[in-house]
């Protein structure tokens, strides 16, 4: 049955219902190889944004998971908010007592408080409330930005790669083992960057660098079959099955050492459309025009270390990244 134009919309609607009524984990949607085509569509981007914000139409499970990660990364945000609210309330109560005094000071007469002192107290309270409320909303905005970044990181962690041994893995399985460097751009730019990287191959390997080239609109990714949203059978069987916990599997010492032996200097992206969508979303979040040549350096823990326009200066990266056996690399895991 050929893919119809309305299929992504219908599929997103079904997933929305499953998230709301059946407590489907959003991570399961990210893991499912049969949904690779859907994940590259605008409908999925809209679904993910709705899940991040939460609501009665889609449920709050994904947002709760994101907030738990956010609290680990920014543990004092809740404390700051408590003080914002407490000090705002104290300033508001003080202002309530100051207003009658201000009226008496304006009226004048015997026993009236000094008008300038009263106005000064009222101004301090009002200014304090304005500043604290502004800080509260600023913190909320920063939290939403952080949740959006965590959501993108979660999507990134589930993107598939083919290693030089032809084994297909998800990026999350390479955590603590390599520092992926994503090179996205036109074929000429990416090819030139790969050639220049060869001169620093030994030093980059010492730092755990794994090159991930993404050429806009090209690539040797497995073709999506014209049935529903599934990837090719070969790719689907190589990827782990639905609902498996990749993080726990990757923690196995035996699996880790075997995987490490298979990792070389460069990997090939699978499901190019998913990779392109993630990179374009990342570009939009950083104010870069989607589709420009960019590079993105990831940490050992899978988070974005830094990114930049154009292609990287490999000598600078060699100086910036510590060797894998260094203390800083151990702290980065």
C-alpha positions as a Markdown table, in Angstrom:
| # | Residue | x | y | z |
|---|---|---|---|---|
| 1 | Unk | 0.0 | 0.0 | 0.0 |
| 2 | Unk | 1.7 | 3.3 | -1.1 |
| 3 | Unk | 2.3 | 6.0 | 1.4 |
| 4 | Unk | -0.4 | 8.6 | 1.4 |
| 5 | Unk | -0.1 | 12.3 | 2.0 |
| 6 | Unk | -2.3 | 12.1 | 5.1 |
| 7 | Unk | -0.6 | 9.2 | 6.7 |
| 8 | Unk | 1.9 | 11.2 | 8.9 |
| 9 | Unk | -1.0 | 13.3 | 10.3 |
| 10 | Unk | -3.1 | 10.2 | 11.1 |
| 11 | Unk | -0.1 | 8.4 | 12.7 |
| 12 | Unk | 0.6 | 11.5 | 14.8 |
| 13 | Unk | -3.0 | 11.6 | 15.9 |
| 14 | Unk | -2.9 | 7.9 | 16.9 |
| 15 | Unk | 0.3 | 8.4 | 18.9 |
| 16 | Unk | -1.2 | 11.5 | 20.5 |
| 17 | Unk | -4.1 | 9.3 | 21.7 |
| 18 | Unk | -1.7 | 6.6 | 22.9 |
| 19 | Unk | 0.3 | 9.1 | 24.9 |
| 20 | Unk | -2.8 | 10.6 | 26.5 |
| 21 | Unk | -4.9 | 7.5 | 27.2 |
| 22 | Unk | -2.5 | 4.6 | 27.4 |
| 23 | Unk | 0.5 | 6.2 | 29.1 |
| 24 | Unk | 2.8 | 5.4 | 26.1 |
| 25 | Unk | 6.3 | 6.5 | 26.8 |
| 26 | Unk | 7.7 | 9.1 | 24.3 |
| 27 | Unk | 11.0 | 7.2 | 24.4 |
| 28 | Unk | 9.3 | 4.2 | 22.8 |
| 29 | Unk | 8.3 | 6.4 | 19.9 |
| 30 | Unk | 11.9 | 7.6 | 19.5 |
| 31 | Unk | 13.1 | 4.0 | 19.7 |
| 32 | Unk | 10.8 | 2.4 | 17.2 |
| 33 | Unk | 12.6 | 1.8 | 13.9 |
| 34 | Unk | 9.2 | 1.5 | 12.1 |
| 35 | Unk | 8.5 | 5.2 | 12.8 |
| 36 | Unk | 11.8 | 6.5 | 11.2 |
| 37 | Unk | 9.9 | 8.1 | 8.3 |
| 38 | Unk | 7.4 | 9.7 | 10.6 |
| 39 | Unk | 10.1 | 11.1 | 12.9 |
| 40 | Unk | 11.5 | 13.1 | 9.9 |
| 41 | Unk | 8.1 | 14.7 | 9.2 |
| 42 | Unk | 6.8 | 18.1 | 10.4 |
| 43 | Unk | 3.9 | 16.3 | 12.0 |
| 44 | Unk | 6.3 | 14.5 | 14.4 |
| 45 | Unk | 8.0 | 17.8 | 15.2 |
| 46 | Unk | 4.7 | 19.2 | 16.2 |
| 47 | Unk | 3.8 | 16.1 | 18.2 |
| 48 | Unk | 7.2 | 16.3 | 20.1 |
| 49 | Unk | 6.7 | 20.0 | 20.9 |
| 50 | Unk | 3.2 | 19.3 | 22.3 |
| 51 | Unk | 4.6 | 16.4 | 24.4 |
| 52 | Unk | 7.3 | 18.7 | 25.7 |
| 53 | Unk | 4.8 | 21.4 | 26.8 |
| 54 | Unk | 2.3 | 18.8 | 28.1 |
| 55 | Unk | -1.4 | 19.2 | 28.3 |
| 56 | Unk | -4.7 | 17.3 | 28.5 |
| 57 | Unk | -4.7 | 16.5 | 24.8 |
| 58 | Unk | -1.4 | 14.6 | 25.0 |
| 59 | Unk | -0.6 | 13.9 | 28.7 |
| 60 | Unk | 2.3 | 15.0 | 30.9 |
| 61 | Unk | 4.5 | 11.9 | 31.0 |
| 62 | Unk | 7.2 | 13.2 | 28.6 |
| 63 | Unk | 7.3 | 16.6 | 30.2 |
| 64 | Unk | 7.7 | 15.0 | 33.7 |
| 65 | Unk | 10.6 | 13.0 | 32.4 |
| 66 | Unk | 12.2 | 16.1 | 30.9 |
| 67 | Unk | 11.7 | 18.0 | 34.1 |
| 68 | Unk | 13.4 | 15.3 | 36.1 |
| 69 | Unk | 16.5 | 15.6 | 33.9 |
| 70 | Unk | 16.3 | 19.4 | 34.1 |
| 71 | Unk | 16.3 | 19.3 | 37.9 |
| 72 | Unk | 19.4 | 17.2 | 37.9 |
| 73 | Unk | 21.2 | 19.6 | 35.5 |
| 74 | Unk | 19.9 | 22.8 | 37.4 |
| 75 | Unk | 19.3 | 21.6 | 41.0 |
| 76 | Unk | 18.9 | 25.1 | 42.5 |
| 77 | Unk | 16.2 | 26.4 | 40.2 |
| 78 | Unk | 13.4 | 25.3 | 42.6 |
| 79 | Unk | 15.2 | 27.0 | 45.5 |
| 80 | Unk | 15.6 | 30.2 | 43.5 |
| 81 | Unk | 11.9 | 30.2 | 42.6 |
| 82 | Unk | 10.9 | 29.7 | 46.3 |
| 83 | Unk | 12.9 | 32.8 | 47.3 |
| 84 | Unk | 11.5 | 34.8 | 44.4 |
| 85 | Unk | 7.9 | 34.0 | 45.5 |
| 86 | Unk | 8.7 | 34.4 | 49.3 |
| 87 | Unk | 10.5 | 37.8 | 48.8 |
| 88 | Unk | 7.7 | 39.0 | 46.4 |
| 89 | Unk | 5.1 | 38.1 | 49.0 |
| 90 | Unk | 7.0 | 39.9 | 51.7 |
| 91 | Unk | 7.4 | 43.0 | 49.5 |
| 92 | Unk | 3.7 | 42.8 | 48.7 |
| 93 | Unk | 2.7 | 42.6 | 52.4 |
| 94 | Unk | 5.0 | 45.5 | 53.2 |
| 95 | Unk | 3.4 | 47.5 | 50.3 |
| 96 | Unk | -0.1 | 46.9 | 51.7 |
| 97 | Unk | 1.0 | 48.5 | 55.0 |
| 98 | Unk | 2.8 | 51.3 | 53.2 |
| 99 | Unk | -0.2 | 52.4 | 51.1 |
| 100 | Unk | -2.3 | 53.6 | 54.0 |
| 101 | Unk | 0.7 | 55.4 | 55.4 |
| 102 | Unk | 1.2 | 57.1 | 52.0 |
| 103 | Unk | -2.4 | 58.4 | 52.0 |
| 104 | Unk | -1.9 | 59.8 | 55.5 |
| 105 | Unk | 1.4 | 61.4 | 54.5 |
| 106 | Unk | -0.3 | 63.0 | 51.4 |
| 107 | Unk | -3.1 | 64.2 | 53.6 |
| 108 | Unk | -0.7 | 65.7 | 56.1 |
| 109 | Unk | -1.8 | 66.9 | 59.6 |
| 110 | Unk | -0.6 | 65.9 | 63.1 |
| 111 | Unk | 1.1 | 62.6 | 63.4 |
| 112 | Unk | 1.4 | 62.1 | 59.6 |
| 113 | Unk | 4.4 | 60.1 | 58.4 |
| 114 | Unk | 7.1 | 61.8 | 56.4 |
| 115 | Unk | 6.0 | 61.7 | 52.8 |
| 116 | Unk | 9.4 | 61.2 | 51.2 |
| 117 | Unk | 10.3 | 58.4 | 53.5 |
| 118 | Unk | 6.9 | 56.7 | 52.8 |
| 119 | Unk | 7.3 | 57.2 | 49.0 |
| 120 | Unk | 10.8 | 55.8 | 49.2 |
| 121 | Unk | 9.6 | 52.7 | 51.1 |
| 122 | Unk | 6.7 | 52.2 | 48.6 |
| 123 | Unk | 9.1 | 52.6 | 45.6 |
| 124 | Unk | 11.5 | 50.0 | 47.1 |
| 125 | Unk | 8.7 | 47.5 | 47.6 |
| 126 | Unk | 7.3 | 48.1 | 44.1 |
| 127 | Unk | 10.7 | 47.9 | 42.5 |
| 128 | Unk | 11.5 | 44.7 | 44.4 |
| 129 | Unk | 8.3 | 43.1 | 43.3 |
| 130 | Unk | 9.0 | 44.0 | 39.6 |
| 131 | Unk | 12.5 | 42.7 | 39.7 |
| 132 | Unk | 11.6 | 39.4 | 41.5 |
| 133 | Unk | 8.6 | 38.8 | 39.1 |
| 134 | Unk | 10.9 | 39.5 | 36.2 |
| 135 | Unk | 13.5 | 37.0 | 37.5 |
| 136 | Unk | 10.8 | 34.4 | 38.1 |
| 137 | Unk | 9.6 | 34.7 | 34.5 |
| 138 | Unk | 13.2 | 34.7 | 33.2 |
| 139 | Unk | 13.9 | 31.5 | 35.1 |
| 140 | Unk | 10.7 | 30.0 | 33.6 |
| 141 | Unk | 11.9 | 30.9 | 30.1 |
| 142 | Unk | 15.3 | 29.4 | 30.8 |
| 143 | Unk | 13.7 | 26.2 | 32.0 |
| 144 | Unk | 11.6 | 25.9 | 28.8 |
| 145 | Unk | 14.7 | 26.5 | 26.7 |
| 146 | Unk | 16.5 | 23.8 | 28.7 |
| 147 | Unk | 13.6 | 21.4 | 28.3 |
| 148 | Unk | 13.6 | 22.0 | 24.6 |
| 149 | Unk | 17.4 | 21.2 | 24.5 |
| 150 | Unk | 16.9 | 18.1 | 26.6 |
| 151 | Unk | 14.2 | 17.0 | 24.2 |
| 152 | Unk | 16.5 | 17.5 | 21.2 |
| 153 | Unk | 19.3 | 15.6 | 23.1 |
| 154 | Unk | 16.9 | 12.8 | 23.6 |
| 155 | Unk | 16.0 | 12.7 | 20.0 |
| 156 | Unk | 19.7 | 12.9 | 19.0 |
| 157 | Unk | 20.6 | 10.0 | 21.3 |
| 158 | Unk | 18.2 | 7.7 | 19.4 |
| 159 | Unk | 19.6 | 8.5 | 15.9 |
| 160 | Unk | 21.1 | 5.4 | 14.2 |
| 161 | Unk | 24.7 | 5.1 | 12.9 |
| 162 | Unk | 26.5 | 2.4 | 10.9 |
| 163 | Unk | 30.0 | 1.7 | 12.2 |
| 164 | Unk | 32.8 | 0.6 | 9.9 |
| 165 | Unk | 32.1 | -3.0 | 10.7 |
| 166 | Unk | 28.6 | -2.6 | 9.3 |
| 167 | Unk | 27.0 | -2.8 | 12.7 |
| 168 | Unk | 24.1 | -0.4 | 13.3 |
| 169 | Unk | 23.9 | 1.3 | 16.7 |
| 170 | Unk | 22.1 | 4.2 | 18.2 |
| 171 | Unk | 24.1 | 7.2 | 19.4 |
| 172 | Unk | 23.2 | 6.5 | 23.0 |
| 173 | Unk | 25.1 | 3.2 | 22.8 |
| 174 | Unk | 28.3 | 5.2 | 22.2 |
| 175 | Unk | 28.1 | 7.3 | 25.3 |
| 176 | Unk | 31.2 | 7.3 | 27.5 |
| 177 | Unk | 33.1 | 5.8 | 24.5 |
| 178 | Unk | 33.4 | 8.5 | 21.8 |
| 179 | Unk | 33.0 | 12.2 | 21.2 |
| 180 | Unk | 30.9 | 12.3 | 17.9 |
| 181 | Unk | 31.7 | 15.3 | 15.7 |
| 182 | Unk | 28.8 | 15.9 | 13.3 |
| 183 | Unk | 29.8 | 17.6 | 10.0 |
| 184 | Unk | 26.7 | 18.8 | 8.1 |
| 185 | Unk | 26.8 | 20.7 | 4.9 |
| 186 | Unk | 27.3 | 20.5 | 1.1 |
| 187 | Unk | 29.3 | 17.5 | -0.3 |
| 188 | Unk | 32.3 | 19.6 | -1.2 |
| 189 | Unk | 32.6 | 21.2 | 2.3 |
| 190 | Unk | 32.1 | 17.9 | 4.2 |
| 191 | Unk | 34.6 | 16.0 | 1.9 |
| 192 | Unk | 37.2 | 18.7 | 2.4 |
| 193 | Unk | 36.7 | 18.6 | 6.2 |
| 194 | Unk | 37.1 | 14.8 | 6.2 |
| 195 | Unk | 40.4 | 15.1 | 4.2 |
| 196 | Unk | 41.8 | 17.7 | 6.5 |
| 197 | Unk | 40.8 | 15.5 | 9.6 |
| 198 | Unk | 43.0 | 12.7 | 8.2 |
| 199 | Unk | 46.1 | 14.7 | 9.0 |
| 200 | Unk | 45.1 | 14.8 | 12.7 |
| 201 | Unk | 43.7 | 11.2 | 12.7 |
| 202 | Unk | 46.0 | 9.9 | 15.5 |
| 203 | Unk | 45.5 | 12.8 | 17.8 |
| 204 | Unk | 41.7 | 12.9 | 17.2 |
| 205 | Unk | 41.4 | 9.1 | 17.9 |
| 206 | Unk | 43.3 | 9.7 | 21.2 |
| 207 | Unk | 40.5 | 12.1 | 22.1 |
| 208 | Unk | 37.8 | 9.7 | 21.1 |
| 209 | Unk | 36.6 | 11.7 | 18.1 |
| 210 | Unk | 34.2 | 9.9 | 15.8 |
| 211 | Unk | 33.4 | 11.7 | 12.6 |
| 212 | Unk | 29.7 | 11.7 | 11.5 |
| 213 | Unk | 29.3 | 13.3 | 8.0 |
| 214 | Unk | 25.8 | 14.5 | 7.0 |
| 215 | Unk | 25.5 | 15.7 | 3.5 |
| 216 | Unk | 22.4 | 17.8 | 2.8 |
| 217 | Unk | 20.0 | 15.8 | 0.6 |
| 218 | Unk | 22.4 | 12.9 | 0.0 |
| 219 | Unk | 23.9 | 9.9 | 1.8 |
| 220 | Unk | 23.9 | 6.2 | 1.6 |
| 221 | Unk | 21.1 | 5.6 | 4.0 |
| 222 | Unk | 18.8 | 2.6 | 3.6 |
| 223 | Unk | 15.8 | 3.6 | 1.5 |
| 224 | Unk | 12.5 | 3.8 | 3.3 |
| 225 | Unk | 10.0 | 1.3 | 1.9 |
| 226 | Unk | 6.9 | 2.5 | 0.3 |
| 227 | Unk | 4.7 | 0.9 | 3.0 |
| 228 | Unk | 3.7 | 2.9 | 6.0 |
| 229 | Unk | 6.5 | 4.3 | 8.0 |
| 230 | Unk | 8.9 | 1.4 | 8.3 |
| 231 | Unk | 12.6 | 1.5 | 7.3 |
| 232 | Unk | 14.0 | -1.3 | 5.2 |
| 233 | Unk | 13.9 | -4.8 | 6.7 |
| 234 | Unk | 17.6 | -5.0 | 6.9 |
| 235 | Unk | 17.9 | -1.8 | 8.9 |
| 236 | Unk | 14.9 | -2.7 | 11.1 |
| 237 | Unk | 16.4 | -6.0 | 12.1 |
| 238 | Unk | 19.8 | -4.4 | 12.8 |
| 239 | Unk | 18.2 | -1.9 | 15.1 |
| 240 | Unk | 17.1 | -3.0 | 18.6 |
| 241 | Unk | 13.5 | -3.9 | 19.0 |
| 242 | Unk | 10.7 | -1.7 | 20.5 |
| 243 | Unk | 10.8 | -1.0 | 24.2 |
| 244 | Unk | 14.3 | -2.3 | 24.9 |
| 245 | Unk | 16.3 | -0.3 | 27.3 |
| 246 | Unk | 19.4 | 0.7 | 25.3 |
| 247 | Unk | 21.1 | 2.4 | 28.2 |
| 248 | Unk | 21.1 | -0.7 | 30.4 |
| 249 | Unk | 22.3 | -2.9 | 27.6 |
| 250 | Unk | 25.2 | -0.5 | 26.8 |
| 251 | Unk | 26.3 | -0.7 | 30.5 |
| 252 | Unk | 27.3 | -4.3 | 30.1 |
| 253 | Unk | 31.1 | -4.4 | 30.2 |
| 254 | Unk | 31.3 | -7.1 | 27.6 |
| 255 | Unk | 29.1 | -5.3 | 25.2 |
| 256 | Unk | 31.0 | -2.1 | 25.8 |
| 257 | Unk | 34.4 | -3.6 | 25.1 |
| 258 | Unk | 33.1 | -5.3 | 22.0 |
| 259 | Unk | 31.4 | -2.1 | 20.7 |
| 260 | Unk | 34.6 | -0.1 | 21.4 |
| 261 | Unk | 36.6 | -2.5 | 19.3 |
| 262 | Unk | 34.3 | -1.9 | 16.4 |
| 263 | Unk | 34.5 | 1.9 | 16.5 |
| 264 | Unk | 36.8 | 3.4 | 14.0 |
| 265 | Unk | 37.4 | 7.0 | 12.9 |
| 266 | Unk | 34.2 | 7.6 | 10.9 |
| 267 | Unk | 30.6 | 6.4 | 11.0 |
| 268 | Unk | 27.8 | 6.5 | 8.4 |
| 269 | Unk | 24.4 | 8.0 | 9.3 |
| 270 | Unk | 21.2 | 5.9 | 8.9 |
| 271 | Unk | 17.9 | 7.5 | 8.3 |
| 272 | Unk | 19.3 | 10.7 | 6.8 |
| 273 | Unk | 16.0 | 12.6 | 7.0 |
| 274 | Unk | 15.9 | 12.2 | 10.8 |
| 275 | Unk | 19.5 | 13.5 | 11.1 |
| 276 | Unk | 18.7 | 16.4 | 8.9 |
| 277 | Unk | 15.6 | 17.3 | 10.9 |
| 278 | Unk | 17.5 | 17.2 | 14.1 |
| 279 | Unk | 20.4 | 19.4 | 12.8 |
| 280 | Unk | 17.9 | 21.9 | 11.3 |
| 281 | Unk | 16.1 | 22.1 | 14.7 |
| 282 | Unk | 19.4 | 22.7 | 16.4 |
| 283 | Unk | 20.3 | 25.4 | 13.9 |
| 284 | Unk | 17.0 | 27.2 | 14.5 |
| 285 | Unk | 17.5 | 27.1 | 18.3 |
| 286 | Unk | 20.9 | 28.7 | 17.9 |
| 287 | Unk | 19.8 | 31.4 | 15.4 |
| 288 | Unk | 21.6 | 29.8 | 12.5 |
| 289 | Unk | 19.9 | 29.6 | 9.1 |
| 290 | Unk | 18.8 | 26.0 | 8.5 |
| 291 | Unk | 20.8 | 24.4 | 5.8 |
| 292 | Unk | 24.1 | 26.2 | 6.3 |
| 293 | Unk | 27.3 | 24.3 | 6.8 |
| 294 | Unk | 27.8 | 23.5 | 10.5 |
| 295 | Unk | 29.7 | 21.3 | 12.8 |
| 296 | Unk | 28.5 | 20.0 | 16.2 |
| 297 | Unk | 30.8 | 18.5 | 18.8 |
| 298 | Unk | 29.2 | 16.2 | 21.4 |
| 299 | Unk | 30.5 | 15.4 | 24.9 |
| 300 | Unk | 31.2 | 11.9 | 26.1 |
| 301 | Unk | 27.8 | 12.0 | 27.9 |
| 302 | Unk | 26.0 | 12.7 | 24.6 |
| 303 | Unk | 25.2 | 16.3 | 25.2 |
| 304 | Unk | 26.2 | 19.1 | 22.8 |
| 305 | Unk | 29.6 | 20.5 | 23.7 |
| 306 | Unk | 29.6 | 23.3 | 21.2 |
| 307 | Unk | 28.8 | 24.0 | 17.6 |
| 308 | Unk | 29.8 | 26.5 | 14.9 |
| 309 | Unk | 29.2 | 27.6 | 11.3 |
| 310 | Unk | 31.3 | 26.1 | 8.5 |
| 311 | Unk | 33.7 | 23.3 | 9.1 |
| 312 | Unk | 35.9 | 22.8 | 12.2 |
| 313 | Unk | 39.5 | 23.8 | 12.7 |
| 314 | Unk | 41.0 | 20.4 | 13.6 |
| 315 | Unk | 44.1 | 21.8 | 15.2 |
| 316 | Unk | 41.9 | 23.8 | 17.6 |
| 317 | Unk | 39.8 | 20.8 | 18.4 |
| 318 | Unk | 42.9 | 18.8 | 19.2 |
| 319 | Unk | 44.0 | 21.5 | 21.6 |
| 320 | Unk | 40.5 | 21.8 | 23.1 |
| 321 | Unk | 39.6 | 18.2 | 23.7 |
| 322 | Unk | 41.5 | 16.2 | 26.4 |
| 323 | Unk | 42.7 | 12.7 | 25.7 |
| 324 | Unk | 40.4 | 9.9 | 26.7 |
| 325 | Unk | 42.6 | 8.8 | 29.6 |
| 326 | Unk | 42.8 | 12.3 | 31.1 |
| 327 | Unk | 41.0 | 13.3 | 34.3 |
| 328 | Unk | 38.8 | 15.9 | 32.4 |
| 329 | Unk | 37.5 | 13.1 | 30.1 |
| 330 | Unk | 36.6 | 11.0 | 33.1 |
| 331 | Unk | 34.7 | 13.9 | 34.6 |
| 332 | Unk | 32.8 | 14.4 | 31.3 |
| 333 | Unk | 31.3 | 10.9 | 31.4 |
